[in-house]
Coordinates of C-alpha atoms in Angstrom, one line a residue:
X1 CA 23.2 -25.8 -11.8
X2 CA 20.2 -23.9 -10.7
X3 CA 18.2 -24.6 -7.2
X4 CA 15.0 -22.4 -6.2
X5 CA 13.1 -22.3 -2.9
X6 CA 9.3 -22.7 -3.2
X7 CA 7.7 -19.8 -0.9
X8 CA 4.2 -21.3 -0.5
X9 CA 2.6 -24.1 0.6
X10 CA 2.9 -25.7 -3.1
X11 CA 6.4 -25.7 -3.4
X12 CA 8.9 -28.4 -1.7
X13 CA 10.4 -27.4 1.1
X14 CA 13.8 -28.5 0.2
X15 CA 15.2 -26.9 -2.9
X16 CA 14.6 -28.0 -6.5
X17 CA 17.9 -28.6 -8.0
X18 CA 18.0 -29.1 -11.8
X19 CA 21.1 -30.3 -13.5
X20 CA 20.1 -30.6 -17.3
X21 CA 17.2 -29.0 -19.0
X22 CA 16.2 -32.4 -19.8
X23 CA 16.3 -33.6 -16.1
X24 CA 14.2 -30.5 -15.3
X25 CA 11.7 -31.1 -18.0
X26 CA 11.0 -34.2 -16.7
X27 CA 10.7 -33.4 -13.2
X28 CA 8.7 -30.8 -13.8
X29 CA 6.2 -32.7 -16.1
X30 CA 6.4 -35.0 -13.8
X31 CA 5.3 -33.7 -10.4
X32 CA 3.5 -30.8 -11.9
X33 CA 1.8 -31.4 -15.8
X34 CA 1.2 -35.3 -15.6
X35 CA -1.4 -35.4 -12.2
X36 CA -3.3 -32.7 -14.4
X37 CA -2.9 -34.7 -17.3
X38 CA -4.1 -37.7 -15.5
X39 CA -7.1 -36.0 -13.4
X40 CA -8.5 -34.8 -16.8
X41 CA -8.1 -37.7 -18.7
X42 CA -6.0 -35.4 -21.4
X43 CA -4.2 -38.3 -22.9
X44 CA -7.5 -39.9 -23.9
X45 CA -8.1 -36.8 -25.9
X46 CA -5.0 -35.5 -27.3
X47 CA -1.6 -37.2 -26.8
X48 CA -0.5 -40.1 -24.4
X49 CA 2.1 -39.6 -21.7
X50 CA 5.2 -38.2 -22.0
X51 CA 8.0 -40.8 -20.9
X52 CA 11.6 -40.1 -20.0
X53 CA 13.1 -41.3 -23.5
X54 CA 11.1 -38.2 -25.0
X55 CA 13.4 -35.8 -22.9
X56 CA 16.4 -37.5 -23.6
X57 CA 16.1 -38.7 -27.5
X58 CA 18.8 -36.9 -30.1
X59 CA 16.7 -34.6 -32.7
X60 CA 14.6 -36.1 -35.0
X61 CA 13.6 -35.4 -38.2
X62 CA 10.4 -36.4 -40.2
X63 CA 10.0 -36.7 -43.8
X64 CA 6.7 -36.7 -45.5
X65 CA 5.6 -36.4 -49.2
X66 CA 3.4 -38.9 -51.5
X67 CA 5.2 -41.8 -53.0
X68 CA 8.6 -41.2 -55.3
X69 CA 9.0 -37.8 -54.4
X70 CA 12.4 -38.9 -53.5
X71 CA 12.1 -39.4 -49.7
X72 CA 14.0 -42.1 -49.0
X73 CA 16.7 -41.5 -51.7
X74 CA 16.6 -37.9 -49.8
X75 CA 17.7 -40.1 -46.6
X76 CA 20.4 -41.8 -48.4
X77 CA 21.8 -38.9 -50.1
X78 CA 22.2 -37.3 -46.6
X79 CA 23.8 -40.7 -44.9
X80 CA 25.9 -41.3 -47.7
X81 CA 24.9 -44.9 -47.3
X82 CA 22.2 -47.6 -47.8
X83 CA 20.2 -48.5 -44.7
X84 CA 18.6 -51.3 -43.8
X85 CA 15.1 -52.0 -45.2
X86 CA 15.5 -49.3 -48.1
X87 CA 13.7 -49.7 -51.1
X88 CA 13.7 -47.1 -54.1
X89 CA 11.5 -46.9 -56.9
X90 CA 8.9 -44.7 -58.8
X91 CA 6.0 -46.6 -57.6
X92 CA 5.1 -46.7 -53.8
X93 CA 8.1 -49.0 -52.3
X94 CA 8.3 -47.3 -48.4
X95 CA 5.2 -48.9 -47.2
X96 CA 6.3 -48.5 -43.6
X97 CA 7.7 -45.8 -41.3
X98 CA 11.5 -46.4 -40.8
X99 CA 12.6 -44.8 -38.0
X100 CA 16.6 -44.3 -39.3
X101 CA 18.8 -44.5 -35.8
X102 CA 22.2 -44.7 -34.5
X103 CA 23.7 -48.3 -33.8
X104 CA 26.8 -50.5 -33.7
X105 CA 25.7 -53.2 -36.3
X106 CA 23.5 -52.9 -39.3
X107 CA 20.4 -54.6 -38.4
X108 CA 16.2 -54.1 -38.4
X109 CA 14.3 -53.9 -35.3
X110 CA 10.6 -54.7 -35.8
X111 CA 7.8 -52.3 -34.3
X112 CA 6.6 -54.7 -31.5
X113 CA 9.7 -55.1 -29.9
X114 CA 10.7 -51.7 -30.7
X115 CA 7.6 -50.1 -28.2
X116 CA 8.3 -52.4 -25.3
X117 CA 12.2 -50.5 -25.0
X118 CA 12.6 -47.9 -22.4
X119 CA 15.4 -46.3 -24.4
X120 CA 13.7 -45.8 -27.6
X121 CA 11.2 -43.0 -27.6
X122 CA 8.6 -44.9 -29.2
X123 CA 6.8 -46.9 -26.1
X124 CA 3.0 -45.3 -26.6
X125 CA 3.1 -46.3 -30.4
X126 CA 1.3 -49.3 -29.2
X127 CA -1.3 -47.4 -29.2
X128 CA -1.9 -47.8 -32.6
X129 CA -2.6 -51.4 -32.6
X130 CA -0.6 -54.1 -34.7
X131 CA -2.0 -52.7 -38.0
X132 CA 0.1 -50.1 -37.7
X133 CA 3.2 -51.9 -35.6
X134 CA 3.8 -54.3 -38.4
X135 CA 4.4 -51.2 -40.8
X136 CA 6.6 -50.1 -38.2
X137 CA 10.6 -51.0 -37.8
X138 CA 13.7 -49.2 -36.5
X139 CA 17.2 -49.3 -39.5
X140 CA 20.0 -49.0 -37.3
X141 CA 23.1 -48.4 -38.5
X142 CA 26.7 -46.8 -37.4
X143 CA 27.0 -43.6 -39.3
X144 CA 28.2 -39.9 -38.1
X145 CA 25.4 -38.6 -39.1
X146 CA 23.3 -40.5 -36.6
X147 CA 25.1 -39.8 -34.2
X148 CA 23.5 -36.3 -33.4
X149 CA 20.0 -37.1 -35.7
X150 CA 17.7 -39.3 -35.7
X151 CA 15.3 -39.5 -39.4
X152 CA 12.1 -40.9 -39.7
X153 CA 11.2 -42.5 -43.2
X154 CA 6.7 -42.1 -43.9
X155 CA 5.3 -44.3 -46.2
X156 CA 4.3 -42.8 -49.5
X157 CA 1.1 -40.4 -49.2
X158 CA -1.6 -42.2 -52.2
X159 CA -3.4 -39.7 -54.5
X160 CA -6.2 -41.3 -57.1
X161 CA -7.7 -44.4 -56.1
X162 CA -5.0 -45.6 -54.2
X163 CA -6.1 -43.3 -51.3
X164 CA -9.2 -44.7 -51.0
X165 CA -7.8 -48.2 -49.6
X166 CA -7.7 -48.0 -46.0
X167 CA -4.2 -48.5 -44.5
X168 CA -5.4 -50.5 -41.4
X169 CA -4.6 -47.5 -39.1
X170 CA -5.2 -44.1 -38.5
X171 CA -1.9 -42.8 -41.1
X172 CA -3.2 -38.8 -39.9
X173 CA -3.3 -39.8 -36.2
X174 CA 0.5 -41.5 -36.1
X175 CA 1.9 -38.2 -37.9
X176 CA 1.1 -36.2 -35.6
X177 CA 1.9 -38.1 -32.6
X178 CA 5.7 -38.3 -34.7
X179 CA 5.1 -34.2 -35.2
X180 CA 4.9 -33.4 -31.4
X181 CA 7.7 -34.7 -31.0
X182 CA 10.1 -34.6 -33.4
X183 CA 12.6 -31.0 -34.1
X184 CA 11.8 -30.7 -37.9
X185 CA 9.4 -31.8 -40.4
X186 CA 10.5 -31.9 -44.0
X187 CA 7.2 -32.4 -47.1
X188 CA 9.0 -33.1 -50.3
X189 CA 6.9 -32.3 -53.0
X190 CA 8.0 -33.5 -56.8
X191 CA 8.6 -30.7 -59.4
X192 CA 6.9 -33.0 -62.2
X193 CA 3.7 -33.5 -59.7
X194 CA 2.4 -31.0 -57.6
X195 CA -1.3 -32.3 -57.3
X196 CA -1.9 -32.3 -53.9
X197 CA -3.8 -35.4 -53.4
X198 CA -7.4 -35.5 -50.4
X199 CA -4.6 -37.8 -48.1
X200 CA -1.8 -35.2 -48.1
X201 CA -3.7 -32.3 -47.8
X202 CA -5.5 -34.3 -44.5
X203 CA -1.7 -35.0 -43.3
X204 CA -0.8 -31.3 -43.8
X205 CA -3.9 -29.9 -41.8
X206 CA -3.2 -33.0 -39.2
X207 CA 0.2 -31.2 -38.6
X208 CA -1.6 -27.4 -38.2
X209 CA -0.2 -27.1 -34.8
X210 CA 3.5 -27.4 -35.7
X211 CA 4.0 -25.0 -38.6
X212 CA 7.0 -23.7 -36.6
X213 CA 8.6 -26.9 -37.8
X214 CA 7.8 -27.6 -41.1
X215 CA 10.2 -26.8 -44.2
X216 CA 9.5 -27.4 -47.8
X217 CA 11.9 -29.2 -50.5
X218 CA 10.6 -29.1 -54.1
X219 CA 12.7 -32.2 -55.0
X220 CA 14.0 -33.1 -58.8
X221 CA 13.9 -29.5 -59.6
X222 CA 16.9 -30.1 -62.1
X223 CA 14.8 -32.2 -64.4
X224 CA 12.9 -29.3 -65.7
X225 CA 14.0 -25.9 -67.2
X226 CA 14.3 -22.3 -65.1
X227 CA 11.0 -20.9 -66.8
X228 CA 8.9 -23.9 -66.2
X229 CA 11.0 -24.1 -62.5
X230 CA 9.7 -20.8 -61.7
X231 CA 6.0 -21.7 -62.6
X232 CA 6.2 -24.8 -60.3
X233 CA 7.7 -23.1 -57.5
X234 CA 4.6 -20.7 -57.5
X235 CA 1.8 -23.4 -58.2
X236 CA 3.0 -24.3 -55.2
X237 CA 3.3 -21.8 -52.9
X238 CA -0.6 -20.7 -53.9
X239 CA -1.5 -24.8 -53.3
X240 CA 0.4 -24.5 -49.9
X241 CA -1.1 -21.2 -48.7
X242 CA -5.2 -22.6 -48.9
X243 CA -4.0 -25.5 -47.1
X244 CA -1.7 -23.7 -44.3
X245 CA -3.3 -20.7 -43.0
X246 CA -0.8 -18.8 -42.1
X247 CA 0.3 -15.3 -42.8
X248 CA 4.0 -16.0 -43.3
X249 CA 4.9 -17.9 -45.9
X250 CA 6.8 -21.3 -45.4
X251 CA 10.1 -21.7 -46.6
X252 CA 10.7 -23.8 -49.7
X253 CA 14.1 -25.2 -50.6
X254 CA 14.8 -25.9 -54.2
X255 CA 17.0 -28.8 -55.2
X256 CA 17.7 -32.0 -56.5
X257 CA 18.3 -34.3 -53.1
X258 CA 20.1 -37.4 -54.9
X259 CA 23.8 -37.9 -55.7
X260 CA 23.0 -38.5 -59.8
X261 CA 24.4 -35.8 -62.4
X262 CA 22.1 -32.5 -62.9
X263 CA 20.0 -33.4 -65.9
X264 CA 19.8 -29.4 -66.9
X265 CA 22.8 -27.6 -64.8
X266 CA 21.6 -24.0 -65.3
X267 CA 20.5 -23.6 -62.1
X268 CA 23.7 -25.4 -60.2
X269 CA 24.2 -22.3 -57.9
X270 CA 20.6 -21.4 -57.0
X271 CA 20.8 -25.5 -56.0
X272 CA 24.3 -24.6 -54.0
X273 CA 22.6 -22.0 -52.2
X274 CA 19.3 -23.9 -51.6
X275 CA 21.0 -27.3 -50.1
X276 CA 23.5 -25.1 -48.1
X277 CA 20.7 -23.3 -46.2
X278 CA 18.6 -27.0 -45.9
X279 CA 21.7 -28.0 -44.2
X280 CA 22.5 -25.4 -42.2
X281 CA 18.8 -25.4 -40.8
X282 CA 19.0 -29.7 -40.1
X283 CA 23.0 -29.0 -38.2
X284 CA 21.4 -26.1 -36.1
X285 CA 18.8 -28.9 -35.0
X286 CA 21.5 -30.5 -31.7
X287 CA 22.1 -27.0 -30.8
X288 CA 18.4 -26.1 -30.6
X289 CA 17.1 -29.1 -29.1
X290 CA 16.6 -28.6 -25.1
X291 CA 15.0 -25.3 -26.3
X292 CA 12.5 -27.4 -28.6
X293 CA 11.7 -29.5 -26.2
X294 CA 11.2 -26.8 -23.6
X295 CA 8.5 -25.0 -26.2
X296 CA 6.7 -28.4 -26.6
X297 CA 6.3 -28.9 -23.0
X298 CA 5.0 -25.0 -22.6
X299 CA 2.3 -26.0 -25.4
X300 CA 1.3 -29.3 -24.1
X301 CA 0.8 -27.1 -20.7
X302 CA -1.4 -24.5 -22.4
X303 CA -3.3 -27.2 -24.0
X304 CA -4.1 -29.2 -21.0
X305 CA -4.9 -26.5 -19.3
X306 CA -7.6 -25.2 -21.4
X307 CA -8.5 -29.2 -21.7
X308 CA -9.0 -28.9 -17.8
X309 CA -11.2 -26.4 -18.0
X310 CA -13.5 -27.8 -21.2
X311 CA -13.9 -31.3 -19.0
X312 CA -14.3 -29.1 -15.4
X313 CA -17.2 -26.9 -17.3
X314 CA -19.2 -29.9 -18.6
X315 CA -18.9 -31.5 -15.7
X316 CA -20.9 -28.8 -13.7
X317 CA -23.4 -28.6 -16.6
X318 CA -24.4 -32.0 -15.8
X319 CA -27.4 -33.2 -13.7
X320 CA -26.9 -35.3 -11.0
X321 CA -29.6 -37.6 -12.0
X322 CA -32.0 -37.4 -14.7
X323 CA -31.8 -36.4 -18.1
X324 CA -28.2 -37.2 -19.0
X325 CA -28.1 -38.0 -22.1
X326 CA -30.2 -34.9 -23.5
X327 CA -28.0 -32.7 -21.4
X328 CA -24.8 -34.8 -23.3
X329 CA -25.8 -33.9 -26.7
X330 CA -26.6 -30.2 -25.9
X331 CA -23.3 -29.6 -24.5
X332 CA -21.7 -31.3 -27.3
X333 CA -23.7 -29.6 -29.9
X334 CA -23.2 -25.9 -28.2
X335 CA -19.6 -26.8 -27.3
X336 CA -18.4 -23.7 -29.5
X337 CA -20.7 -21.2 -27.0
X338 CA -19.0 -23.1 -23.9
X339 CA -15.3 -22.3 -25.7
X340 CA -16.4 -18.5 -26.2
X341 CA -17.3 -18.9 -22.6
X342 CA -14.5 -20.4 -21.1
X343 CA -12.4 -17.8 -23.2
X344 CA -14.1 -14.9 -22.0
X345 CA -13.8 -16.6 -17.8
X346 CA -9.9 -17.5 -18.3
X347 CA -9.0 -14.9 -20.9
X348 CA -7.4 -17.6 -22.7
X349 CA -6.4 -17.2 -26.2
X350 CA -8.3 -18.8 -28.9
X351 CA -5.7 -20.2 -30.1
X352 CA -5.1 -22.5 -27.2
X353 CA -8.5 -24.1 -28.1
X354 CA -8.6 -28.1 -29.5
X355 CA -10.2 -28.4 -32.9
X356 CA -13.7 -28.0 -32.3
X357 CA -14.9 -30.6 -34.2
X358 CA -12.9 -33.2 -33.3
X359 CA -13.4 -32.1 -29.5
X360 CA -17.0 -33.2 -30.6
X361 CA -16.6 -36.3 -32.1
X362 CA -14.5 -37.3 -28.7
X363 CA -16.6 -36.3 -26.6
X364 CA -19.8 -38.4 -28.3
X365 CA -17.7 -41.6 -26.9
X366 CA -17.5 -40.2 -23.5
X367 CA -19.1 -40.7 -20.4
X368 CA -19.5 -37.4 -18.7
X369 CA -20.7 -38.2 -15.1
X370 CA -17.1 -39.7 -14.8
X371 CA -15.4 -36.1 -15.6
X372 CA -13.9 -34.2 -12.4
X373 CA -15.0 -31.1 -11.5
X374 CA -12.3 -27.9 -11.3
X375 CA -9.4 -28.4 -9.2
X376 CA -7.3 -25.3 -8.7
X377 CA -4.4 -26.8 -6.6
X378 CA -3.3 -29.0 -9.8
X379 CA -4.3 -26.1 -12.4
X380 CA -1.9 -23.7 -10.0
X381 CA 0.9 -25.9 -9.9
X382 CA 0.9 -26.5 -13.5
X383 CA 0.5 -21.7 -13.6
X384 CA 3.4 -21.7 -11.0
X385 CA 5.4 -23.9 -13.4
X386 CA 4.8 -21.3 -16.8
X387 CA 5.3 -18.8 -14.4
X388 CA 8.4 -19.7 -12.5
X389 CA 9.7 -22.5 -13.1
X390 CA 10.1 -22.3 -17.0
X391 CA 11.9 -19.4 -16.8
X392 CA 14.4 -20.7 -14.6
X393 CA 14.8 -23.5 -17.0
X394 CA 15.4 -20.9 -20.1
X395 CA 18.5 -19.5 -18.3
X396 CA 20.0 -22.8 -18.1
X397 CA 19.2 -23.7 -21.3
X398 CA 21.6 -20.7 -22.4
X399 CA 23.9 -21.8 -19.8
X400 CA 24.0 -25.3 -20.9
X401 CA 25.1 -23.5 -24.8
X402 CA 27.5 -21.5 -23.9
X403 CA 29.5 -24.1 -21.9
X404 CA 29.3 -27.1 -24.5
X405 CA 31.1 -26.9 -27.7
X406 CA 29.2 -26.4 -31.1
X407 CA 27.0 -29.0 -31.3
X408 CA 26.2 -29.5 -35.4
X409 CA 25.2 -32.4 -37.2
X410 CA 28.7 -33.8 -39.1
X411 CA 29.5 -36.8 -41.4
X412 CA 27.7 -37.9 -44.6
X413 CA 26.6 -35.1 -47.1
X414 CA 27.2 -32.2 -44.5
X415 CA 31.1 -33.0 -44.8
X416 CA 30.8 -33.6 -48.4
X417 CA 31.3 -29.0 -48.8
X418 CA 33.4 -28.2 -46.3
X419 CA 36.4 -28.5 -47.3
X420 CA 38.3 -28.4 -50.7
X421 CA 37.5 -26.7 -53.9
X422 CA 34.0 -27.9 -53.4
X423 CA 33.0 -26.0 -50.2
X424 CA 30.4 -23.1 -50.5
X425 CA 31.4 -20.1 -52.7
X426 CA 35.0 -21.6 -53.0
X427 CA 36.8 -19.5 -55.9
X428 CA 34.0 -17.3 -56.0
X429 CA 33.6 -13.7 -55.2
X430 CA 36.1 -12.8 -52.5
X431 CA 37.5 -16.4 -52.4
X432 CA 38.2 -15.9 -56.5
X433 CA 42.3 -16.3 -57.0
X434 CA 42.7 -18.4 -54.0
X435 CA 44.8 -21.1 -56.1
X436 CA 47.0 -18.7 -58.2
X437 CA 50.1 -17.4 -57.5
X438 CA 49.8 -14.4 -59.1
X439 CA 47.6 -11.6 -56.9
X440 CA 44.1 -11.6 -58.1
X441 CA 43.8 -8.2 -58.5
X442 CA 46.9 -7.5 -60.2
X443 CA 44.6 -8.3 -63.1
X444 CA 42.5 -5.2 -63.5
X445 CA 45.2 -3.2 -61.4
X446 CA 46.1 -0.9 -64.6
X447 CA 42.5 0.1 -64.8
X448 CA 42.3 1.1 -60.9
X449 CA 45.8 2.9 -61.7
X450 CA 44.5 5.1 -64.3
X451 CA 41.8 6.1 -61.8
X452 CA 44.0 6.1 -59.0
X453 CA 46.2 9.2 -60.5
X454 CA 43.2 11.0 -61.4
X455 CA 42.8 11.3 -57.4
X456 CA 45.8 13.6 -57.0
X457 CA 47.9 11.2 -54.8
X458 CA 50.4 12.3 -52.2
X459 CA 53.9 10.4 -51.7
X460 CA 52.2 7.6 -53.7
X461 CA 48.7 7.4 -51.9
X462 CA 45.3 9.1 -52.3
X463 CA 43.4 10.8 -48.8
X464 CA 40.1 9.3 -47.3
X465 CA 38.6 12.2 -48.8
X466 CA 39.6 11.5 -51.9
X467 CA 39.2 8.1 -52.0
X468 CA 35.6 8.4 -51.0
X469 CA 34.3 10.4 -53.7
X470 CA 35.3 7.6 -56.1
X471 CA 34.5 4.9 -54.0
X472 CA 30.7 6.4 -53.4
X473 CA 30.3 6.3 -57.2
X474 CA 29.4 2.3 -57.1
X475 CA 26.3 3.3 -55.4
X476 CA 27.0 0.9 -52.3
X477 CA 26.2 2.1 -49.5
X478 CA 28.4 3.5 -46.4
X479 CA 28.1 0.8 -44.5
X480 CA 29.5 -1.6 -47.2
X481 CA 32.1 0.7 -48.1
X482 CA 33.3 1.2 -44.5
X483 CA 33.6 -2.0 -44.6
X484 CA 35.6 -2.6 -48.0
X485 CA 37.7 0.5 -46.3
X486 CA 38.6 -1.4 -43.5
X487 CA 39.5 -4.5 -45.1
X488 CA 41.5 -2.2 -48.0
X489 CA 43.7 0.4 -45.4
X490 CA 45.8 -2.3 -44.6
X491 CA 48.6 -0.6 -42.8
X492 CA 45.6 1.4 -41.1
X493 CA 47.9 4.8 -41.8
X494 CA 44.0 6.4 -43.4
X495 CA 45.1 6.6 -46.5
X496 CA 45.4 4.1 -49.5
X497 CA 48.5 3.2 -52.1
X498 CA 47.8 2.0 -55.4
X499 CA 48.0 -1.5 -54.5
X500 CA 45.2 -0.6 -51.4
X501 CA 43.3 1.3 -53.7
X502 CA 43.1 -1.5 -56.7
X503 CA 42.3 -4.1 -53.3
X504 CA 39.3 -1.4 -52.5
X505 CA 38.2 -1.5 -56.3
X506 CA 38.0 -5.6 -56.3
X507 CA 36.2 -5.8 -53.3
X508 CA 33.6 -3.2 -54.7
X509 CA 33.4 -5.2 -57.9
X510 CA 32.9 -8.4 -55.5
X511 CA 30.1 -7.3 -53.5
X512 CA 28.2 -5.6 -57.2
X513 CA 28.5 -9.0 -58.4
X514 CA 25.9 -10.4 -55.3
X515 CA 28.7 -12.1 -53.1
X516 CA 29.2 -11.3 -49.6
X517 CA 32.4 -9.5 -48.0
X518 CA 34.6 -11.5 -46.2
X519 CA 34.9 -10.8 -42.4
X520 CA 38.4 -10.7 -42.2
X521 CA 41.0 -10.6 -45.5
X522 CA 41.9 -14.1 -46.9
X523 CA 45.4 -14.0 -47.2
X524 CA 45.3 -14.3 -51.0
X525 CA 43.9 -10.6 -51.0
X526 CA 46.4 -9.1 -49.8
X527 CA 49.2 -7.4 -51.9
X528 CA 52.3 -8.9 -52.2
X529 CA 54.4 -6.1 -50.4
X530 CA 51.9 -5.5 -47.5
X531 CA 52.3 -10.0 -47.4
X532 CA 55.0 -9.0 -44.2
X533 CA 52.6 -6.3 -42.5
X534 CA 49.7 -8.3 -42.0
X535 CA 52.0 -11.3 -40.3

């Protein structure tokens, strides 16, 4: 628990004392972000109010991808279940967004009642009108993987003609209100089509500002060969890098999301690999969430800031009387010289700026003698905040870590390789010989013998020194081979015995062949007459 004393005139006299990083988000935006919001008229502009379900929602995720690129089969394949309102098929069958939550019964909730709960973080939806609520319902269902996630389901993006039919709603507009506030955004793209169609490349740029949370899966990758894999997988990363400009690359996950037999199995590791990292990213999402959440309020901070000062400046441009509307149009027109401006004033980064064209086309609808003029009270509650109060907020978000257990999504697929023969790299590398009862490396032990006595041993063992220059001749380097040395000098006397020696040998074999080194030796490694010692 954390409690701060305010030292000027804009601070409480009393003591500020925050709990939770949630409850201190939303006190904080609260008494210091909102009356800025409000003054401005920022959620006119950019994003409507934050309410308290936003602080307190589990994780969500957001899937997105034109139609049968397998995302609601991607859903299924990660509940281990059917949900309510699912469809599947190769033409487009998800026609609305599902939002996939938690509940005790199976059962649809449809998008006007779904807004009007105080529990649900979907209340300014409404927004959006009834053309876009009645594509809009809530799947609830009990499963344990809901129980730390929530998933939202997109309709499939259109490509051809399809796209030209308008949906009734703005489709760009609702994504990114889901993208502000959701942990992670997963596009699925189809290994058999990769054209990215006018809509989805208007939904990508529509999510510009969260590249931080955006992963890629190139779905159904087992339905086509390695060489014809590998010319996919770079179509496209070159079709992703003109439409996200950014200098590091996203990251792509390969796979085949679905529970159906591999159609062509030669790339069942590189799919292993691939799903184990997806999942590892979507379990880290519980742990990482008040820390999310803390980085969306500092960026909806900078932004209404800077929106502050665009509304403050065209407000004093204005004249008090005549010539309004010419003066309206010239500001809108030169509102690019008024950023530099501003940015020059503030020194405020140019990345903090709104899309400049769409700042326009706002500001066309807008009547500017109803702007405020700059008030530095609100703007200097809402610095003392990034200043101060975040800060304080960032230590208790590390305090709040280290005192809760591991927080990681479970149930459903993430169980699925965890445990058994099937878990990650079980059998392989250092985990090969797990199941037999005969020592592992008792089967290339005459080879490491023959070495072994080449190395001039004492009372049956070999001297670090000795041991080294055979051991550097794998090319590894020292820090691996301290490590194999560590794991190998079992009885920790400095030197090794033939049995030691052959264990130092495997391991080096098991880390040329690409696995990893075990932290500690699985019990199965180690020789049968050191079995006592290491109890």
């Amino acid at each position: 628990m954390f409690s701060w004393l305010g030292t000027d005139d804009r601070r409480r006299k009393d003591p500020e004392v925050f709990h939770t990083v949630s409850g201190g988000l939303k006190k904080l935006y609260k008494t210091k972000l909102l009356p800025l919001e409000e003054y401005y008229r920022f959620h006119e502009f950019h994003s409507p109010a934050l309410e308290d379900a936003d602080f307190d929602n589990k994780p969500m995720v957001l899937l997105v991808g034109q139609y049968s690129t397998g995302k609601t089969t991607f859903i299924r394949y990660l509940l281990e279940q059917d949900f309510p309102g699912m469809r599947i098929g190769p033409e487009p069958t998800t026609d609305s967004f599902i939002a996939v939550m938690q509940g005790d019964v199976e059962g649809i909730i449809p998008g006007n009642a779904l807004v009007v709960d105080p529990k649900k973080p979907f209340r300014k939806l409404n927004a959006f009108g009834n053309a876009f609520l009645n594509r809009f319902v809530c799947a609830q269902l009990p499963n344990p993987v809901l129980e730390s996630i929530s998933i939202i389901d997109t309709p499939g993006i259109l490509s051809g003609e399809k796209q030209r039919i308008s949906r009734g709603y703005d489709f760009a507009a609702v994504l990114e209100w889901f993208a502000e506030r959701v942990d992670r955004i997963i596009l699925l793209f189809d290994a058999h089509k990769l054209d990215i169609s006018d809509e989805f490349s208007e939904v990508i740029k529509a999510l510009k500002n969260h590249e931080d949370k955006m992963r890629v899966v190139l779905n159904k990758a087992d339905q086509i060969e390695t060489q014809q894999l590998m010319r996919v997988y770079g179509a496209l990363m070159w079709s992703l890098g003109k439409i996200v400009n950014t200098p590091e690359v996203i990251r792509v996950y390969i796979g085949s999301f679905w529970s159906h037999p591999l159609l062509i199995p030669d790339n069942r590791k590189l799919f292993e690999v691939e799903e184990q990292d997806l999942f590892r990213d979507i379990q880290s999402l519980p742990r990482n969430a008040a820390l999310r959440k803390l980085n969306d309020l500092i960026k909806r901070a900078r932004l209404a800031k800077v929106h502050a000062y665009i509304i403050s400046s065209l407000k004093k441009e204005m004249p008090s009387v005549f010539g309004k509307d010419n003066k309206k149009k010239e500001l809108v027109n030169n509102l690019g010289e008024i950023y530099a401006r501003l940015e020059r004033e503030h020194q405020i980064s140019p990345g903090d700026f709104p899309n400049l064209k769409k700042m326009q086309e706002q500001l066309q609808a807008q009547d500017f003698s109803k702007f405020q003029p700059l008030k530095s009270k609100l703007l200097d509650a809402v610095e003392d905040m990034l200043a101060s109060d975040i800060a304080q907020l960032m230590v208790l978000v590390r305090q709040e870590e280290s005192q809760r257990p591991v927080q990681m999504v479970k149930g459903g697929a993430f169980e699925g390789t965890l445990h058994g023969p099937f878990g990650h790299g079980y059998g392989e590398g250092a985990g090969e010989g797990i199941d037999d009862a005969e020592w592992v490396v008792a089967r290339d032990k005459p080879m490491y013998d023959e070495i072994f006595y080449t190395l001039s041993p004492v009372d049956g063992k070999v001297t670090g020194a000795n041991a080294k220059k055979e051991m550097v001749r794998s090319k590894l380097p020292n820090t691996v081979l301290g490590k194999i040395w560590k794991l190998s000098d079992i009885d920790k006397d400095g030197m090794l015995d033939d049995e030691e020696f052959a264990l130092a040998n495997h391991l080096i074999k098991v880390k040329l062949e690409g696995h990893e080194l075990p932290n500690e030796l699985p019990s199965h490694l180690i020789p049968p007459t050191k079995r006592k010692l290491a109890e």
